């Protein structure tokens, strides 16, 4: 956080309203939005949008209904019996107080029924014509002044017109209401229609002459160029802290839940922290260079290298989380320019994918080239909508390509140092170990050929079983190739290397026990001397667990007759297998050794033998400390059986051919020495 919060760009002492102490030119090309000017123009556009009124259909219906109701009541009063006409007028006045003149009511009550219907129809038609338009409350007085003219256009008599005018005026109402939602929508549209005010500055462009007073625009440009002296930006520091805390939390939650091996290892956590800190320093350096020199430095921030290293040293899933975290760091380092975040995050995901299955170091270079193409593509995709400078865009794309290739080169160079310093074994290191030209394997082939052949077959068995249960098949093969290197010290004490007599027939079972047991300890010593990875040394140490050497144990019991023989002295010192890979190696070693001794290796016999050996190891507690399940054990039995049947199947007996006796020696020219 200290690296990211620090600002290493030299600042200028320029103040608003004060003469500039020097002539200042742009240190880089930038393009940014003048937020204040943009906001002013958008507010102006909003203010120009008037209030929007919507037409109320129900207002017309209510007015027409009220007019009809008025005439219905006039008819009802006309039909009232037992009172004189003047009393009917008074009754009408009481029903419509203050609305109509006495003359109008007198006129209407005196009309015959048919004539009254004509007046009603004229009033309704006049009201309809006026209220078909939007009428606001403010417009109502003006519309009432127009009623007389509208009434005169309606087909009624001139005598009826004054009364109809009075009726329509009384029942005229606003037909438009203020529509807040539509008004706000129109204002939003007006606001959005205003394009941002963009200020473009080219590198080397004059910003302010010496002695010229800086205005608001000048100060804004200097601020965006990062050339102004500023007080501590606590908001930026807080944002940096929160983003880093959030990213770190995601990283550690993932490791705690899904990868306890890394979470519980200070050594691996230190490596992850080292990669992150070094990356942060480089990202900040390149961000500063992007500000003071050229913008392309931002595309050289090595997220791809972090992705490749994390994938190879740890795992692909952790790499994706780490790429997300360092991409956040990229955004912070570049002044919260999250276009870099998008490019680096997706480029890092591609890099993770391209090196997730590498077995040889040269394959990293292939992944780097593919990552370079991916970065160039992402730079093009994220920049093409915002630039018309195609040459600059192509140059930035080329820098993305350089990023991918250089990231691969750095990864290849850094891996050996990081592997040796932090004791990590990668798949590539394991592949290099099983090269037939490996000096230790060549020594095993020459001095203990039987053990070498046994190791190859155990490797095939173990690899097949590991693939069946999803374990590390490469590790078990490497472990199988080296598990018996301890036999190099006394190769002919082991049956697979004996050509004739068994030396154990002539020595005490107790001495034989020591020789056989010590091949594990000797193997560990040789492995440590040859600097084999710890995971391989663990396989050597654990491939017999604490199992008993039953052959010599039984011989010892027979020699001592009824005397009690301590079983523990005939057991290997262990440890028991701690991982699935070590357990598979133990089982493959035992199964292969037994299968080789069978006189009739039929498929059923081989499968039953495999099942018996594995379940005897299980009953003996040899698998107690690894996390193999019974389902996985059954899969291992099936995998072993298939490989053993393919190796030890009974062959068809071919008829013997009649062969001529060979000469003792064939000499030059095709002549024979009889």
XYZ file of C-alpha atoms in Angstrom:
674
model
C 0.000 0.000 0.000
C 2.907 2.346 0.755
C 4.281 1.772 -2.753
C 0.930 2.438 -4.390
C 0.127 5.521 -2.290
C 3.475 7.184 -2.942
C 3.761 9.670 -5.786
C 7.159 9.761 -7.441
C 6.413 12.333 -10.187
C 8.109 15.781 -9.740
C 5.520 18.502 -8.928
C 5.235 22.167 -9.963
C 4.437 25.073 -7.651
C 1.606 26.595 -9.709
C -1.484 28.161 -8.104
C -4.826 29.329 -9.485
C -4.838 33.084 -10.184
C -1.054 33.347 -9.776
C 1.597 33.836 -12.489
C 3.284 30.608 -13.566
C 6.924 30.474 -12.384
C 7.960 28.714 -15.612
C 6.777 27.692 -19.057
C 5.056 24.335 -18.811
C 4.496 21.818 -21.588
C 2.585 18.550 -21.462
C 4.759 15.626 -20.344
C 2.469 13.148 -22.107
C -0.582 12.942 -24.322
C -3.841 12.781 -22.394
C -7.524 12.983 -23.099
C -10.008 13.512 -20.301
C -13.447 14.807 -19.549
C -13.924 18.285 -18.074
C -16.459 17.090 -15.543
C -17.396 20.575 -14.336
C -18.092 21.943 -17.821
C -19.961 18.801 -18.791
C -22.149 19.106 -15.710
C -22.895 22.767 -16.414
C -24.041 22.011 -19.954
C -26.155 19.101 -18.811
C -27.845 21.163 -16.112
C -28.604 23.835 -18.703
C -30.154 21.222 -20.994
C -32.286 19.968 -18.097
C -33.530 23.444 -17.274
C -34.615 23.994 -20.871
C -37.045 21.099 -20.611
C -40.457 22.496 -19.607
C -43.102 20.794 -17.502
C -44.834 17.979 -19.356
C -48.610 17.556 -19.046
C -50.487 14.431 -20.028
C -54.084 14.331 -21.291
C -56.686 13.092 -18.781
C -59.426 11.285 -20.697
C -61.532 10.903 -17.553
C -61.814 14.708 -17.157
C -63.900 14.991 -20.346
C -66.038 12.043 -19.322
C -66.729 13.583 -15.911
C -67.677 16.964 -17.412
C -70.045 15.405 -19.944
C -71.575 13.269 -17.220
C -72.140 16.364 -15.049
C -73.827 18.200 -17.963
C -76.134 15.225 -18.547
C -76.925 15.100 -14.831
C -77.739 18.830 -14.864
C -80.300 18.415 -17.646
C -81.764 15.319 -15.964
C -82.411 17.393 -12.839
C -84.040 20.206 -14.926
C -86.403 17.603 -16.387
C -87.168 16.248 -12.948
C -88.029 19.747 -11.637
C -90.284 20.322 -14.688
C -92.282 17.236 -13.685
C -92.772 18.253 -10.049
C -96.499 18.693 -9.349
C -98.339 20.849 -6.852
C -96.129 23.906 -7.179
C -96.258 26.916 -9.456
C -93.601 27.738 -12.082
C -91.869 30.356 -9.947
C -91.473 27.851 -7.168
C -89.856 25.469 -9.681
C -87.357 28.193 -10.551
C -86.585 28.677 -6.874
C -86.125 24.902 -6.500
C -83.623 24.881 -9.380
C -81.730 27.808 -7.859
C -81.435 25.899 -4.587
C -80.077 22.834 -6.397
C -77.443 24.810 -8.317
C -76.590 27.690 -6.011
C -74.515 30.427 -7.595
C -73.906 28.504 -10.806
C -76.618 29.794 -13.104
C -78.532 33.047 -13.432
C -82.243 33.084 -12.664
C -82.940 33.988 -16.280
C -81.061 30.924 -17.544
C -82.941 28.571 -15.219
C -86.273 30.246 -16.108
C -85.437 29.777 -19.805
C -84.532 26.086 -19.433
C -87.526 25.169 -17.251
C -89.858 26.752 -19.791
C -88.497 24.716 -22.718
C -90.513 21.804 -24.043
C -88.943 18.350 -23.833
C -87.678 18.110 -27.426
C -86.198 21.610 -27.345
C -84.477 20.805 -24.042
C -82.844 17.781 -25.676
C -81.487 20.010 -28.478
C -79.980 22.409 -25.935
C -78.451 19.480 -24.028
C -76.919 18.069 -27.207
C -75.480 21.456 -28.089
C -73.927 21.887 -24.640
C -72.354 18.421 -24.765
C -70.966 19.028 -28.264
C -69.498 22.411 -27.311
C -67.917 20.970 -24.159
C -66.454 18.061 -26.128
C -64.900 20.358 -28.741
C -63.195 22.470 -26.109
C -62.032 19.644 -23.830
C -60.552 17.486 -26.583
C -57.405 19.611 -26.220
C -55.033 19.644 -23.230
C -56.230 22.255 -20.769
C -54.131 23.004 -17.707
C -55.374 24.812 -14.623
C -53.492 27.876 -15.789
C -55.184 27.663 -19.193
C -58.716 27.359 -17.784
C -59.615 31.128 -17.692
C -58.456 31.561 -21.253
C -60.455 28.551 -22.423
C -63.626 29.863 -20.710
C -63.252 33.054 -22.719
C -63.321 30.943 -25.879
C -66.517 29.079 -24.945
C -68.887 31.604 -26.535
C -67.143 31.339 -29.881
C -67.247 27.541 -29.798
C -70.946 27.546 -28.814
C -71.785 29.750 -31.782
C -70.289 27.078 -34.056
C -72.565 24.419 -32.616
C -75.921 23.850 -34.442
C -78.249 25.536 -31.913
C -80.457 28.628 -32.084
C -79.171 32.062 -31.187
C -81.616 32.209 -28.268
C -80.107 29.041 -26.823
C -76.491 30.207 -27.141
C -76.226 32.357 -23.957
C -77.646 29.544 -21.797
C -75.435 26.883 -23.407
C -72.388 29.149 -22.929
C -73.193 29.477 -19.254
C -73.635 25.696 -18.860
C -70.335 24.831 -20.619
C -68.362 27.402 -18.603
C -69.709 25.976 -15.339
C -68.707 22.401 -16.213
C -65.448 23.097 -18.026
C -62.451 21.559 -16.160
C -58.686 20.977 -16.802
C -57.979 17.991 -19.024
C -54.175 17.910 -18.504
C -52.247 16.983 -15.386
C -48.573 17.461 -14.548
C -46.741 14.228 -15.452
C -43.732 14.084 -13.123
C -42.446 10.807 -14.531
C -42.482 11.985 -18.158
C -40.959 15.317 -17.191
C -38.071 13.588 -15.380
C -37.620 11.196 -18.287
C -37.395 14.096 -20.741
C -34.881 15.829 -18.485
C -32.784 12.685 -18.270
C -32.843 12.332 -22.045
C -31.872 15.966 -22.447
C -29.021 15.444 -19.975
C -27.778 12.339 -21.748
C -27.970 14.045 -25.132
C -25.188 16.382 -24.033
C -21.823 14.874 -24.966
C -19.018 15.053 -22.403
C -16.711 18.033 -22.753
C -13.429 16.365 -23.711
C -10.088 18.118 -23.365
C -7.268 16.655 -25.476
C -3.651 17.513 -24.830
C -0.753 16.284 -26.957
C 2.662 15.549 -25.555
C 4.831 18.691 -25.796
C 1.825 21.000 -26.154
C 2.186 24.362 -24.401
C 0.041 24.517 -21.268
C 1.032 27.895 -19.825
C 3.750 30.456 -20.504
C 6.020 31.728 -17.754
C 4.385 34.690 -16.023
C 0.894 33.937 -17.399
C -1.823 33.604 -14.766
C -3.280 30.121 -14.635
C -7.055 29.808 -15.058
C -9.366 26.944 -14.101
C -8.769 25.067 -17.359
C -4.982 25.351 -17.021
C -5.068 24.059 -13.456
C -7.305 21.158 -14.479
C -4.911 20.114 -17.240
C -1.915 20.315 -14.901
C -3.791 18.227 -12.357
C -4.625 15.551 -14.920
C -0.997 15.513 -16.050
C -0.051 14.866 -12.426
C 2.155 17.977 -12.271
C 0.514 19.893 -9.435
C 1.647 19.815 -5.845
C -1.178 18.407 -3.789
C -1.855 17.710 -0.159
C -2.261 14.156 1.074
C -5.208 12.588 -0.751
C -6.860 10.634 2.059
C -9.746 9.560 -0.186
C -7.312 7.942 -2.610
C -5.433 6.313 0.269
C -8.689 5.004 1.750
C -9.819 3.656 -1.613
C -6.435 1.975 -2.091
C -6.653 0.388 1.353
C -10.207 -0.870 0.827
C -9.474 -2.336 -2.598
C -6.304 -4.072 -1.395
C -8.074 -5.356 1.721
C -10.929 -6.718 -0.382
C -8.588 -8.371 -2.879
C -6.443 -9.871 -0.098
C -9.548 -11.173 1.664
C -10.743 -12.949 -1.489
C -7.288 -14.482 -1.965
C -7.000 -15.759 1.601
C -10.602 -16.964 1.797
C -10.005 -19.014 -1.332
C -6.787 -20.539 0.041
C -8.340 -21.293 3.421
C -11.366 -22.990 1.918
C -9.933 -24.690 -1.155
C -6.166 -24.987 -0.679
C -5.120 -25.649 2.906
C -1.689 -26.806 1.736
C -0.766 -23.257 0.706
C -2.732 -21.525 3.457
C -0.948 -23.553 6.138
C 2.540 -23.146 4.688
C 4.473 -19.999 5.692
C 7.018 -20.855 3.009
C 4.441 -20.874 0.192
C 2.678 -17.796 1.571
C 6.030 -16.000 1.630
C 6.576 -16.905 -2.016
C 3.117 -15.620 -2.971
C 3.778 -12.411 -1.032
C 7.171 -11.965 -2.701
C 5.655 -12.295 -6.177
C 2.935 -9.780 -5.265
C 5.308 -7.214 -3.729
C 7.782 -7.376 -6.611
C 4.905 -7.027 -9.058
C 3.523 -4.024 -7.153
C 6.889 -2.248 -7.300
C 7.254 -2.935 -11.029
C 3.638 -1.867 -11.692
C 4.193 1.420 -9.869
C 7.444 2.023 -11.759
C 5.772 1.433 -15.111
C 2.801 3.609 -14.076
C 5.193 6.492 -13.304
C 6.949 5.976 -16.645
C 3.523 6.000 -18.292
C 2.882 9.429 -16.730
C 6.236 11.068 -17.398
C 7.326 9.342 -20.603
C 4.747 7.490 -22.716
C 1.417 5.789 -22.080
C 2.520 2.439 -23.553
C 4.389 1.617 -20.313
C 1.025 0.837 -18.752
C 0.643 -2.078 -21.179
C 3.985 -3.536 -20.082
C 2.882 -4.122 -16.474
C 3.742 -7.829 -16.097
C 0.446 -9.393 -15.021
C 1.067 -12.191 -17.537
C 4.327 -13.124 -15.792
C 2.528 -13.280 -12.424
C -0.166 -15.475 -13.979
C 2.386 -17.886 -15.452
C 4.454 -18.114 -12.267
C 1.434 -18.635 -10.022
C -0.033 -21.287 -12.343
C 3.192 -23.276 -12.576
C 4.340 -22.888 -8.961
C 0.900 -23.299 -7.367
C -2.216 -24.044 -9.421
C -4.430 -22.551 -12.119
C -7.397 -21.753 -9.848
C -5.244 -19.805 -7.409
C -3.680 -18.046 -10.389
C -7.080 -16.695 -11.481
C -7.662 -15.203 -8.008
C -4.120 -13.796 -7.961
C -4.587 -12.294 -11.437
C -7.733 -10.544 -10.203
C -5.794 -9.166 -7.221
C -2.784 -7.899 -9.184
C -5.122 -6.423 -11.808
C -6.656 -4.351 -9.017
C -3.145 -3.256 -8.095
C -2.607 -2.282 -11.745
C -5.705 -0.087 -11.666
C -4.570 1.632 -8.474
C -1.015 2.127 -9.726
C -2.228 3.734 -12.960
C -4.331 6.337 -11.173
C -7.503 4.224 -11.094
C -7.471 3.762 -14.859
C -9.502 0.585 -14.979
C -9.077 0.105 -18.718
C -5.685 -1.335 -17.735
C -7.466 -3.582 -15.235
C -9.649 -5.093 -17.945
C -6.744 -5.677 -20.337
C -4.471 -7.196 -17.689
C -7.153 -9.290 -16.010
C -8.313 -10.967 -19.215
C -4.740 -11.225 -20.472
C -3.780 -12.904 -17.187
C -6.659 -15.373 -17.519
C -5.429 -16.286 -21.003
C -1.866 -16.681 -19.695
C -3.110 -18.970 -16.928
C -4.891 -21.165 -19.439
C -1.983 -21.329 -21.873
C 0.517 -22.600 -19.262
C -1.850 -24.685 -17.129
C -0.753 -27.960 -18.777
C 2.918 -27.316 -19.577
C 5.356 -30.176 -18.990
C 8.461 -28.724 -20.608
C 10.043 -25.311 -20.184
C 9.960 -24.610 -23.907
C 6.171 -24.871 -23.781
C 6.131 -21.739 -21.590
C 7.462 -19.792 -24.556
C 4.581 -21.037 -26.682
C 2.196 -19.909 -23.946
C 3.923 -16.514 -23.912
C 3.390 -16.040 -27.643
C -0.301 -16.939 -27.344
C -0.602 -14.579 -24.372
C 1.028 -11.831 -26.446
C -1.626 -12.259 -29.134
C -4.361 -12.219 -26.472
C -3.048 -9.002 -24.924
C -2.816 -7.320 -28.331
C -6.403 -8.349 -29.019
C -7.625 -7.023 -25.654
C -5.813 -3.686 -26.132
C -7.456 -3.318 -29.530
C -10.910 -4.236 -28.190
C -10.772 -1.816 -25.240
C -9.241 1.149 -27.090
C -10.815 1.161 -30.559
C -14.021 2.990 -29.443
C -12.022 5.843 -27.892
C -9.256 6.629 -30.342
C -8.794 7.737 -33.923
C -5.007 7.475 -33.732
C -4.561 4.067 -35.368
C -0.712 4.125 -35.405
C -0.661 4.782 -31.638
C -3.186 1.984 -31.117
C -1.071 -0.453 -33.135
C 2.002 0.593 -31.149
C 0.202 -0.092 -27.865
C -0.892 -3.484 -29.222
C 2.727 -4.302 -30.020
C 3.662 -3.392 -26.437
C 1.032 -5.859 -25.223
C 2.695 -8.471 -27.408
C 6.066 -7.639 -25.898
C 4.489 -8.021 -22.447
C 3.421 -11.613 -23.171
C 6.759 -12.690 -24.645
C 8.901 -10.982 -21.995
C 6.632 -12.424 -19.297
C 7.333 -15.937 -20.615
C 11.091 -15.298 -20.767
C 11.071 -13.948 -17.204
C 9.052 -16.947 -16.019
C 11.510 -19.410 -17.555
C 14.413 -17.569 -15.938
C 12.823 -17.128 -12.512
C 11.428 -20.643 -12.076
C 14.697 -22.456 -11.202
C 15.582 -19.806 -8.600
C 12.123 -19.840 -7.007
C 11.891 -23.643 -7.079
C 15.240 -24.105 -5.328
C 14.799 -21.211 -2.873
C 11.309 -22.158 -1.720
C 11.542 -25.914 -2.180
C 8.785 -26.201 -4.767
C 8.623 -29.004 -7.295
C 6.863 -28.224 -10.543
C 5.634 -30.644 -13.154
C 8.454 -29.566 -15.434
C 11.051 -30.508 -12.820
C 9.470 -33.933 -12.468
C 9.440 -34.488 -16.229
C 13.143 -33.635 -16.375
C 13.853 -36.265 -13.691
C 12.418 -39.164 -15.708
C 14.582 -38.413 -18.719
C 16.315 -41.726 -19.564
C 19.615 -39.847 -19.657
C 19.286 -38.947 -15.987
C 22.641 -40.089 -14.459
C 20.962 -41.750 -11.482
C 18.572 -43.747 -13.677
C 21.429 -44.773 -15.983
C 23.386 -45.940 -12.945
C 20.355 -47.940 -11.778
C 20.016 -49.500 -15.237
C 23.657 -50.598 -15.311
C 24.195 -51.672 -11.694
C 20.706 -52.972 -10.851
C 18.942 -53.798 -14.147
C 16.293 -55.925 -12.456
C 15.409 -53.102 -10.084
C 15.317 -50.693 -13.028
C 12.894 -52.921 -14.943
C 10.792 -53.404 -11.802
C 10.666 -49.620 -11.329
C 9.418 -49.081 -14.882
C 6.578 -51.554 -14.418
C 5.703 -50.067 -11.017
C 5.625 -46.668 -12.752
C 3.102 -47.948 -15.295
C 0.935 -49.469 -12.566
C 1.075 -46.392 -10.348
C 0.397 -43.951 -13.180
C -2.657 -45.919 -14.320
C -4.072 -46.001 -10.782
C -3.360 -42.310 -10.183
C -5.203 -41.363 -13.357
C -8.138 -43.534 -12.293
C -8.639 -41.651 -9.010
C -7.487 -38.181 -10.099
C -4.164 -38.191 -8.206
C -0.862 -36.756 -9.507
C 0.096 -39.344 -12.133
C 3.389 -37.637 -12.992
C 4.538 -37.607 -9.368
C 3.773 -41.307 -8.835
C 5.669 -42.234 -12.009
C 8.710 -40.237 -10.900
C 8.424 -41.697 -7.416
C 8.253 -45.200 -8.913
C 11.399 -44.647 -10.986
C 13.390 -43.625 -7.918
C 11.711 -45.521 -5.076
C 14.296 -48.314 -5.015
C 17.515 -46.374 -5.680
C 18.659 -47.434 -2.232
C 19.266 -50.894 -3.714
C 22.255 -49.443 -5.575
C 24.373 -49.943 -2.452
C 23.827 -53.739 -2.414
C 22.016 -54.597 -5.685
C 22.617 -58.388 -5.557
C 20.944 -58.717 -2.178
C 17.630 -58.234 -3.993
C 16.077 -61.075 -5.951
C 15.312 -59.121 -9.143
C 19.066 -58.537 -9.627
C 20.182 -62.088 -8.827
C 21.193 -64.269 -11.750
C 21.555 -67.532 -9.878
C 21.989 -68.222 -6.197
C 20.095 -66.270 -3.566
C 22.686 -64.809 -1.184
C 20.104 -64.776 1.587
C 20.089 -68.557 1.680
C 23.516 -68.481 3.305
C 23.019 -65.707 5.872
C 20.945 -65.198 8.976
C 17.379 -63.836 8.417
C 18.171 -61.076 10.890
C 21.055 -59.843 8.736
C 18.914 -60.132 5.604
C 16.302 -58.049 7.395
C 18.798 -55.265 8.025
C 19.966 -55.209 4.398
C 16.416 -55.102 3.029
C 15.149 -52.532 5.523
C 18.175 -50.293 4.985
C 17.478 -49.901 1.267
C 14.821 -47.316 2.232
C 17.252 -45.322 4.377
C 19.962 -45.687 1.722
C 17.524 -44.462 -0.919
C 16.709 -41.356 1.096
C 20.432 -40.632 1.562
C 21.148 -41.014 -2.161
C 18.126 -38.864 -3.058
C 19.223 -36.106 -0.695
C 22.753 -36.266 -2.060
C 21.430 -36.002 -5.637
C 19.108 -33.168 -4.522
C 15.927 -34.872 -5.606
C 12.727 -32.945 -4.734
C 11.265 -33.492 -1.285
C 8.048 -34.954 -2.719
C 10.124 -37.680 -4.399
C 12.137 -38.287 -1.221
C 8.839 -38.662 0.667
C 7.762 -41.331 -1.830
C 11.061 -43.210 -1.279
C 10.725 -42.987 2.506
C 7.063 -44.033 2.603
C 6.852 -46.679 -0.142
C 7.016 -49.554 2.372
C 5.375 -47.729 5.288
C 5.727 -49.904 8.399
C 4.857 -53.146 6.602
C 6.413 -56.424 7.661
C 9.094 -58.309 5.672
C 7.096 -61.515 5.845
C 9.593 -63.787 4.004
C 12.432 -63.232 6.473
C 10.036 -63.024 9.411
C 8.725 -66.502 8.613
C 12.278 -67.843 8.153
C 13.301 -66.426 11.515
C 10.319 -68.065 13.232
C 11.203 -71.424 11.697
C 14.850 -71.137 12.789
C 13.949 -70.272 16.364
C 11.257 -72.905 16.423
C 9.031 -72.123 19.408
C 10.832 -69.022 20.556
C 8.929 -65.775 20.277
C 10.154 -63.499 17.452
C 9.564 -59.765 17.814
C 7.476 -58.808 14.784
C 8.421 -55.121 15.091
C 12.057 -55.869 14.282
C 10.953 -57.186 10.882
C 8.926 -54.103 10.001
C 10.122 -51.139 7.992
C 10.603 -48.006 10.105
C 8.134 -45.952 8.025
C 6.575 -43.406 7.785
C 3.287 -44.734 6.572
C 2.122 -43.120 3.305
C 0.911 -39.575 3.938
C -0.537 -38.881 0.488
C -2.561 -40.736 -2.114
C 0.476 -40.766 -4.392
C 2.732 -42.435 -1.796
C -0.001 -44.978 -1.009
C -0.447 -45.856 -4.689
C 3.314 -46.332 -5.017
C 3.375 -48.676 -1.998
C 0.555 -50.785 -3.421
C 2.007 -50.860 -6.960
C 5.409 -51.956 -5.614
C 3.906 -54.823 -3.624
C 1.583 -55.947 -6.421
C 4.289 -55.972 -9.107
C 6.745 -57.903 -6.940
C 4.139 -60.570 -6.182
C 2.822 -60.770 -9.759
C 6.335 -61.515 -11.044
C 6.525 -64.588 -8.820
C 3.257 -66.170 -10.006
C 3.575 -69.409 -11.931
C 0.215 -69.077 -13.736
C -0.685 -65.392 -14.027
C -4.244 -65.767 -15.337
C -6.483 -62.666 -15.332
C -8.596 -63.985 -12.450
C -5.528 -64.979 -10.491
C -3.918 -61.580 -11.057
C -7.059 -59.694 -10.025
C -7.533 -61.786 -6.865
C -3.854 -61.434 -5.981
C -4.094 -57.643 -6.421
C -7.195 -57.410 -4.257
C -5.643 -59.604 -1.527
C -2.430 -57.568 -1.338
C -4.215 -54.220 -1.206
C -6.698 -55.279 1.414
C -3.944 -56.876 3.500
C -2.156 -53.519 3.458
C -5.420 -51.863 4.436
C -5.982 -54.317 7.309
C -2.374 -53.813 8.452
C -3.077 -50.098 8.871
C -0.653 -48.974 6.166
C -3.279 -46.695 4.577
C -4.464 -45.104 7.808
C -2.607 -41.825 7.345
C -3.464 -41.073 3.728
C -6.841 -39.934 2.485
C -7.702 -42.794 0.157
C -11.362 -43.809 0.157
C -12.756 -47.326 -0.360
C -14.208 -46.205 -3.686
C -10.738 -45.100 -4.780
C -9.178 -48.347 -3.547
C -11.594 -50.322 -5.741
C -10.608 -48.168 -8.711
C -6.936 -48.831 -7.937
C -7.582 -52.597 -7.897
C -9.249 -52.369 -11.302
C -6.466 -50.203 -12.772
C -3.710 -52.514 -11.449
C -5.474 -55.583 -12.780
C -5.787 -54.189 -16.298
C -2.093 -53.297 -16.472
C -0.939 -56.594 -14.964
C -3.060 -58.651 -17.379
C -1.570 -56.750 -20.325
C 1.974 -57.461 -19.029
C 1.746 -60.990 -17.603
C -0.914 -62.575 -19.814
C -0.394 -66.207 -20.814
C 1.051 -66.411 -24.309
C 0.133 -68.950 -26.980
C 2.681 -71.726 -27.196
C 4.149 -71.867 -30.681
C 5.425 -75.177 -32.172
C 9.164 -75.576 -31.967
C 10.958 -74.980 -35.261
C 13.698 -77.220 -36.500
C 16.791 -75.059 -36.270
C 20.173 -75.673 -37.761
C 23.022 -75.539 -35.262
C 24.797 -72.177 -35.313
C 28.533 -71.989 -35.935
C 30.788 -71.173 -33.033
C 31.891 -67.943 -34.697
C 31.073 -65.962 -37.842
C 34.133 -64.426 -39.440
C 34.601 -61.757 -42.135
C 33.450 -62.588 -45.643
C 30.626 -64.809 -44.429
C 32.986 -67.690 -43.595
C 32.357 -69.682 -40.475
C 34.677 -71.079 -37.925
C 33.605 -74.653 -37.273
